[in-house]
Each structure stands twice: as structure tokens, then as C-alpha cells.
PDB file of C-alpha atoms in Angstrom:
ATOM      1  CA  THR A 163      -0.158  -0.200   0.047  1.00  0.00           C
ATOM      2  CA  MET A 164       2.885   2.304   0.780  1.00  0.00           C
ATOM      3  CA  GLU A 165       4.503   1.494  -2.337  1.00  0.00           C
ATOM      4  CA  ALA A 166       1.536   2.480  -4.378  1.00  0.00           C
ATOM      5  CA  ALA A 167       1.125   5.688  -2.581  1.00  0.00           C
ATOM      6  CA  CYS A 168       4.899   6.473  -3.176  1.00  0.00           C
ATOM      7  CA  ILE A 169       4.366   5.988  -6.792  1.00  0.00           C
ATOM      8  CA  MET A 170       1.251   8.002  -6.563  1.00  0.00           C
ATOM      9  CA  PHE A 171       3.295  11.314  -4.861  1.00  0.00           C
ATOM     10  CA  GLU A 172       6.310  10.125  -7.170  1.00  0.00           C
ATOM     11  CA  ILE A 173       8.623   9.475  -4.279  1.00  0.00           C
ATOM     12  CA  LYS A 174      11.622   7.219  -5.560  1.00  0.00           C
ATOM     13  CA  PRO A 175      12.146   4.073  -4.359  1.00  0.00           C
ATOM     14  CA  LYS A 176      15.649   3.137  -2.111  1.00  0.00           C
ATOM     15  CA  MET A 177      17.279   0.581  -4.263  1.00  0.00           C
ATOM     16  CA  VAL A 178      18.364  -2.406  -1.742  1.00  0.00           C
ATOM     17  CA  ALA A 179      20.143  -5.608  -1.999  1.00  0.00           C
ATOM     18  CA  ASP A 180      17.841  -8.286  -3.142  1.00  0.00           C
ATOM     19  CA  PRO A 181      17.767 -11.097  -0.527  1.00  0.00           C
ATOM     20  CA  ASN A 182      16.697 -13.797  -2.707  1.00  0.00           C
ATOM     21  CA  THR A 183      19.622 -12.893  -5.362  1.00  0.00           C
ATOM     22  CA  MET A 184      22.904 -12.321  -4.755  1.00  0.00           C
ATOM     23  CA  GLY A 185      24.307  -9.020  -6.437  1.00  0.00           C
ATOM     24  CA  LYS A 186      20.825  -7.886  -7.667  1.00  0.00           C
ATOM     25  CA  LYS A 187      19.183  -4.697  -6.155  1.00  0.00           C
ATOM     26  CA  VAL A 188      15.502  -4.305  -5.913  1.00  0.00           C
ATOM     27  CA  LYS A 189      12.881  -1.026  -5.149  1.00  0.00           C
ATOM     28  CA  ASP A 190      12.148  -0.616  -1.326  1.00  0.00           C
ATOM     29  CA  TYR A 191       9.599   2.088  -0.758  1.00  0.00           C
ATOM     30  CA  TRP A 192       9.308   1.272   3.134  1.00  0.00           C
ATOM     31  CA  ASP A 193      12.410   4.062   4.147  1.00  0.00           C
ATOM     32  CA  PRO A 194      10.814   6.786   1.500  1.00  0.00           C
ATOM     33  CA  ALA A 195       7.697   6.179   2.955  1.00  0.00           C
ATOM     34  CA  GLN A 196       8.522   6.694   6.383  1.00  0.00           C
ATOM     35  CA  LYS A 197      10.605   9.638   5.738  1.00  0.00           C
ATOM     36  CA  ASN A 198       8.176  11.353   3.084  1.00  0.00           C
ATOM     37  CA  LEU A 199       4.757  10.237   4.337  1.00  0.00           C
ATOM     38  CA  LEU A 200       4.465   8.884   7.276  1.00  0.00           C
ATOM     39  CA  ASN A 201       6.449  11.150   9.582  1.00  0.00           C
ATOM     40  CA  ASP A 202       3.430  13.408   9.666  1.00  0.00           C
ATOM     41  CA  ALA A 203      -0.278  12.370   9.614  1.00  0.00           C
ATOM     42  CA  ASN A 204      -1.589  15.975   9.196  1.00  0.00           C
ATOM     43  CA  LYS A 205       0.765  16.375   6.242  1.00  0.00           C
ATOM     44  CA  LEU A 206       0.201  13.186   4.416  1.00  0.00           C
ATOM     45  CA  LEU A 207      -3.814  13.802   4.890  1.00  0.00           C
ATOM     46  CA  SER A 208      -3.239  17.170   3.166  1.00  0.00           C
ATOM     47  CA  ARG A 209      -1.354  15.643   0.671  1.00  0.00           C
ATOM     48  CA  LEU A 210      -4.224  13.200  -0.215  1.00  0.00           C
ATOM     49  CA  PHE A 211      -6.860  16.038  -0.017  1.00  0.00           C
ATOM     50  CA  ASN A 212      -4.795  18.387  -2.203  1.00  0.00           C
ATOM     51  CA  TYR A 213      -3.520  15.723  -4.774  1.00  0.00           C
ATOM     52  CA  ASP A 214      -3.461  17.445  -8.513  1.00  0.00           C
ATOM     53  CA  LYS A 215      -5.852  14.599  -9.388  1.00  0.00           C
ATOM     54  CA  ASP A 216      -6.516  16.288 -13.016  1.00  0.00           C
ATOM     55  CA  ASN A 217      -2.813  16.183 -14.173  1.00  0.00           C
ATOM     56  CA  ILE A 218      -1.700  12.413 -12.878  1.00  0.00           C
ATOM     57  CA  PRO A 219       1.378  11.979 -15.140  1.00  0.00           C
ATOM     58  CA  ASP A 220       0.839   8.754 -17.847  1.00  0.00           C
ATOM     59  CA  LYS A 221       4.120   6.820 -16.305  1.00  0.00           C
ATOM     60  CA  VAL A 222       2.632   7.008 -12.634  1.00  0.00           C
ATOM     61  CA  ILE A 223      -0.824   5.474 -13.870  1.00  0.00           C
ATOM     62  CA  LYS A 224       1.124   2.891 -15.857  1.00  0.00           C
ATOM     63  CA  GLU A 225       3.073   2.197 -12.675  1.00  0.00           C
ATOM     64  CA  ILE A 226       0.160   1.970 -10.526  1.00  0.00           C
ATOM     65  CA  ASP A 227      -2.001  -0.392 -13.001  1.00  0.00           C
ATOM     66  CA  SER A 228      -0.228  -3.580 -11.634  1.00  0.00           C
ATOM     67  CA  TYR A 229      -1.553  -2.433  -7.930  1.00  0.00           C
ATOM     68  CA  VAL A 230      -4.835  -1.873  -8.788  1.00  0.00           C
ATOM     69  CA  GLN A 231      -5.208  -5.030 -10.918  1.00  0.00           C
ATOM     70  CA  SER A 232      -3.878  -7.082  -8.051  1.00  0.00           C
ATOM     71  CA  PRO A 233      -6.350  -9.115  -6.184  1.00  0.00           C
ATOM     72  CA  GLU A 234      -4.196  -8.426  -2.905  1.00  0.00           C
ATOM     73  CA  PHE A 235      -4.589  -4.758  -3.335  1.00  0.00           C
ATOM     74  CA  GLN A 236      -8.364  -4.997  -2.797  1.00  0.00           C
ATOM     75  CA  PRO A 237      -9.581  -2.635   0.266  1.00  0.00           C
ATOM     76  CA  LYS A 238     -11.149  -5.935   1.956  1.00  0.00           C
ATOM     77  CA  GLU A 239      -7.647  -7.742   1.845  1.00  0.00           C
ATOM     78  CA  ILE A 240      -5.662  -4.596   2.916  1.00  0.00           C
ATOM     79  CA  GLU A 241      -8.389  -4.372   5.476  1.00  0.00           C
ATOM     80  CA  LYS A 242      -6.905  -7.468   7.366  1.00  0.00           C
ATOM     81  CA  ALA A 243      -3.515  -5.669   7.838  1.00  0.00           C
ATOM     82  CA  SER A 244      -4.674  -2.182   8.583  1.00  0.00           C
ATOM     83  CA  LYS A 245      -7.465   0.426   8.743  1.00  0.00           C
ATOM     84  CA  ALA A 246      -5.151   3.389   7.642  1.00  0.00           C
ATOM     85  CA  CYS A 247      -3.813   1.316   4.648  1.00  0.00           C
ATOM     86  CA  THR A 248      -7.313   0.402   3.838  1.00  0.00           C
ATOM     87  CA  ALA A 249      -8.027   4.336   3.362  1.00  0.00           C
ATOM     88  CA  ILE A 250      -4.789   4.653   1.174  1.00  0.00           C
ATOM     89  CA  CYS A 251      -5.530   1.903  -0.618  1.00  0.00           C
ATOM     90  CA  MET A 252      -9.191   3.378  -1.573  1.00  0.00           C
ATOM     91  CA  TRP A 253      -7.794   6.617  -2.402  1.00  0.00           C
ATOM     92  CA  VAL A 254      -4.994   4.994  -4.888  1.00  0.00           C
ATOM     93  CA  ARG A 255      -7.910   3.222  -6.382  1.00  0.00           C
ATOM     94  CA  ALA A 256      -9.955   6.346  -6.475  1.00  0.00           C
ATOM     95  CA  MET A 257      -6.816   8.293  -7.989  1.00  0.00           C
ATOM     96  CA  HIS A 258      -6.577   5.659 -10.797  1.00  0.00           C
ATOM     97  CA  THR A 259     -10.237   5.418 -11.786  1.00  0.00           C
ATOM     98  CA  TYR A 260     -10.591   9.514 -11.520  1.00  0.00           C
ATOM     99  CA  HIS A 261      -7.881   9.647 -14.395  1.00  0.00           C
ATOM    100  CA  PHE A 262      -9.552   7.489 -16.686  1.00  0.00           C
ATOM    101  CA  VAL A 263     -12.962   9.059 -16.429  1.00  0.00           C
ATOM    102  CA  ALA A 264     -11.629  12.360 -16.562  1.00  0.00           C
ATOM    103  CA  LYS A 265      -9.873  11.695 -19.797  1.00  0.00           C
ATOM    104  CA  GLY A 266     -13.331  10.604 -21.123  1.00  0.00           C
ATOM    105  CA  VAL A 267     -14.749  13.839 -19.983  1.00  0.00           C
ATOM    106  CA  GLU A 268     -12.100  16.117 -21.058  1.00  0.00           C
ATOM    107  CA  PRO A 269     -13.175  16.054 -24.886  1.00  0.00           C
ATOM    108  CA  LYS A 270     -17.097  16.819 -23.690  1.00  0.00           C
ATOM    109  CA  ARG A 271     -15.814  19.878 -21.627  1.00  0.00           C
ATOM    110  CA  GLN A 272     -13.939  20.965 -24.644  1.00  0.00           C
ATOM    111  CA  LYS A 273     -16.771  20.558 -27.061  1.00  0.00           C
ATOM    112  CA  LEU A 274     -19.055  22.259 -24.429  1.00  0.00           C
ATOM    113  CA  ALA A 275     -16.730  25.478 -23.897  1.00  0.00           C
ATOM    114  CA  GLU A 276     -16.583  25.840 -27.891  1.00  0.00           C
ATOM    115  CA  ALA A 277     -20.554  25.776 -28.079  1.00  0.00           C
ATOM    116  CA  GLN A 278     -20.599  28.299 -25.215  1.00  0.00           C
ATOM    117  CA  ALA A 279     -18.454  30.599 -27.046  1.00  0.00           C
ATOM    118  CA  GLU A 280     -20.121  29.979 -30.296  1.00  0.00           C
ATOM    119  CA  LEU A 281     -23.467  30.964 -28.161  1.00  0.00           C
ATOM    120  CA  ASP A 282     -21.884  33.955 -26.461  1.00  0.00           C
ATOM    121  CA  VAL A 283     -21.210  35.261 -30.077  1.00  0.00           C
ATOM    122  CA  THR A 284     -24.837  34.740 -31.371  1.00  0.00           C
ATOM    123  CA  MET A 285     -26.236  36.183 -27.816  1.00  0.00           C
ATOM    124  CA  ALA A 286     -24.272  39.344 -28.353  1.00  0.00           C
ATOM    125  CA  LYS A 287     -25.554  39.513 -32.176  1.00  0.00           C
ATOM    126  CA  LEU A 288     -28.889  39.029 -30.770  1.00  0.00           C
ATOM    127  CA  GLN A 289     -28.874  41.812 -28.488  1.00  0.00           C
ATOM    128  CA  LYS A 290     -27.235  44.122 -31.107  1.00  0.00           C
ATOM    129  CA  ALA A 291     -30.290  43.205 -33.197  1.00  0.00           C
ATOM    130  CA  ARG A 292     -32.567  44.080 -30.298  1.00  0.00           C
ATOM    131  CA  ASP A 293     -31.126  47.004 -29.347  1.00  0.00           C
ATOM    132  CA  GLN A 294     -31.192  48.162 -33.231  1.00  0.00           C
ATOM    133  CA  LEU A 295     -35.084  47.132 -33.326  1.00  0.00           C
ATOM    134  CA  GLN A 296     -35.697  49.143 -30.147  1.00  0.00           C
ATOM    135  CA  GLY A 297     -33.954  52.208 -31.689  1.00  0.00           C
ATOM    136  CA  VAL A 298     -36.262  51.825 -34.636  1.00  0.00           C
ATOM    137  CA  MET A 299     -39.665  51.482 -32.672  1.00  0.00           C
ATOM    138  CA  ASP A 300     -38.725  54.319 -30.260  1.00  0.00           C
TER     139      ASP A 300
END
């Protein structure tokens, strides 16, 4: 869970010796998570609430994808170990879902903005015509 949170916040892992393969290094997120996320609960909550969910880098989404697809990274599974980690798991999953929903909605927002601009121009022309008509009628 803390691995996923570190990935979301783009906190780099510490490379440590692989206990299973001599000479190989593996990513370890525990120390960076402790130093950057877990050392201040209020700061972590603030970072979660103020996360820039509209600009999640694609590389972060790609990296998080394997966690979200994992059966072990389900709130029910995480809850067995930690209630706090369950909330972080739910947040990571929510940000992942939001990313794809926002990407689907963005073209519609752009079309709406274009249509609104066109409507504003048309309404300005209509108001000008009404003003001219009122001038003729007076």
C-alpha cells in the first residue's frame, strides 16, 4: 500500500540488495514512505486531499495499474492488516479510476466550451439586433 502511495506521489524507492538473488537490487519503498509520508499524519492527509488529480502523469498510472489489478490490493484484503492502509488503498484506487473518467470527459468539456463561446457570440449579435430594433421602434 505504501509502495502505491509513493508511486502516486512520485517518491523514488531506495534500491536495496535483493535477499533472494545475490548481486541484484530491488526497489524498497518503506524507508522513503516513512521519511516522506508517514512522518507527519496531518501533512499526509493534506497531501491526499490536495493531490492534483487532474494532472496525474501517464507513467504514474501505468506503474499503479499493476497494483490496482492485483487481487491483494483490494480494500477488503488490506483491511485485514491495517485500517489506515485500507484508506490509502481506496484513495489510490479512486485516483486511478478518476484519471480514466476525467480523460473520457475532457473532450466533452472542450466541446462544451466551444459551444458556449459560439452561443456567447450569437447572443451578442441577438442583443445588438434587439437594440437596433428598439431604436427603430422608439
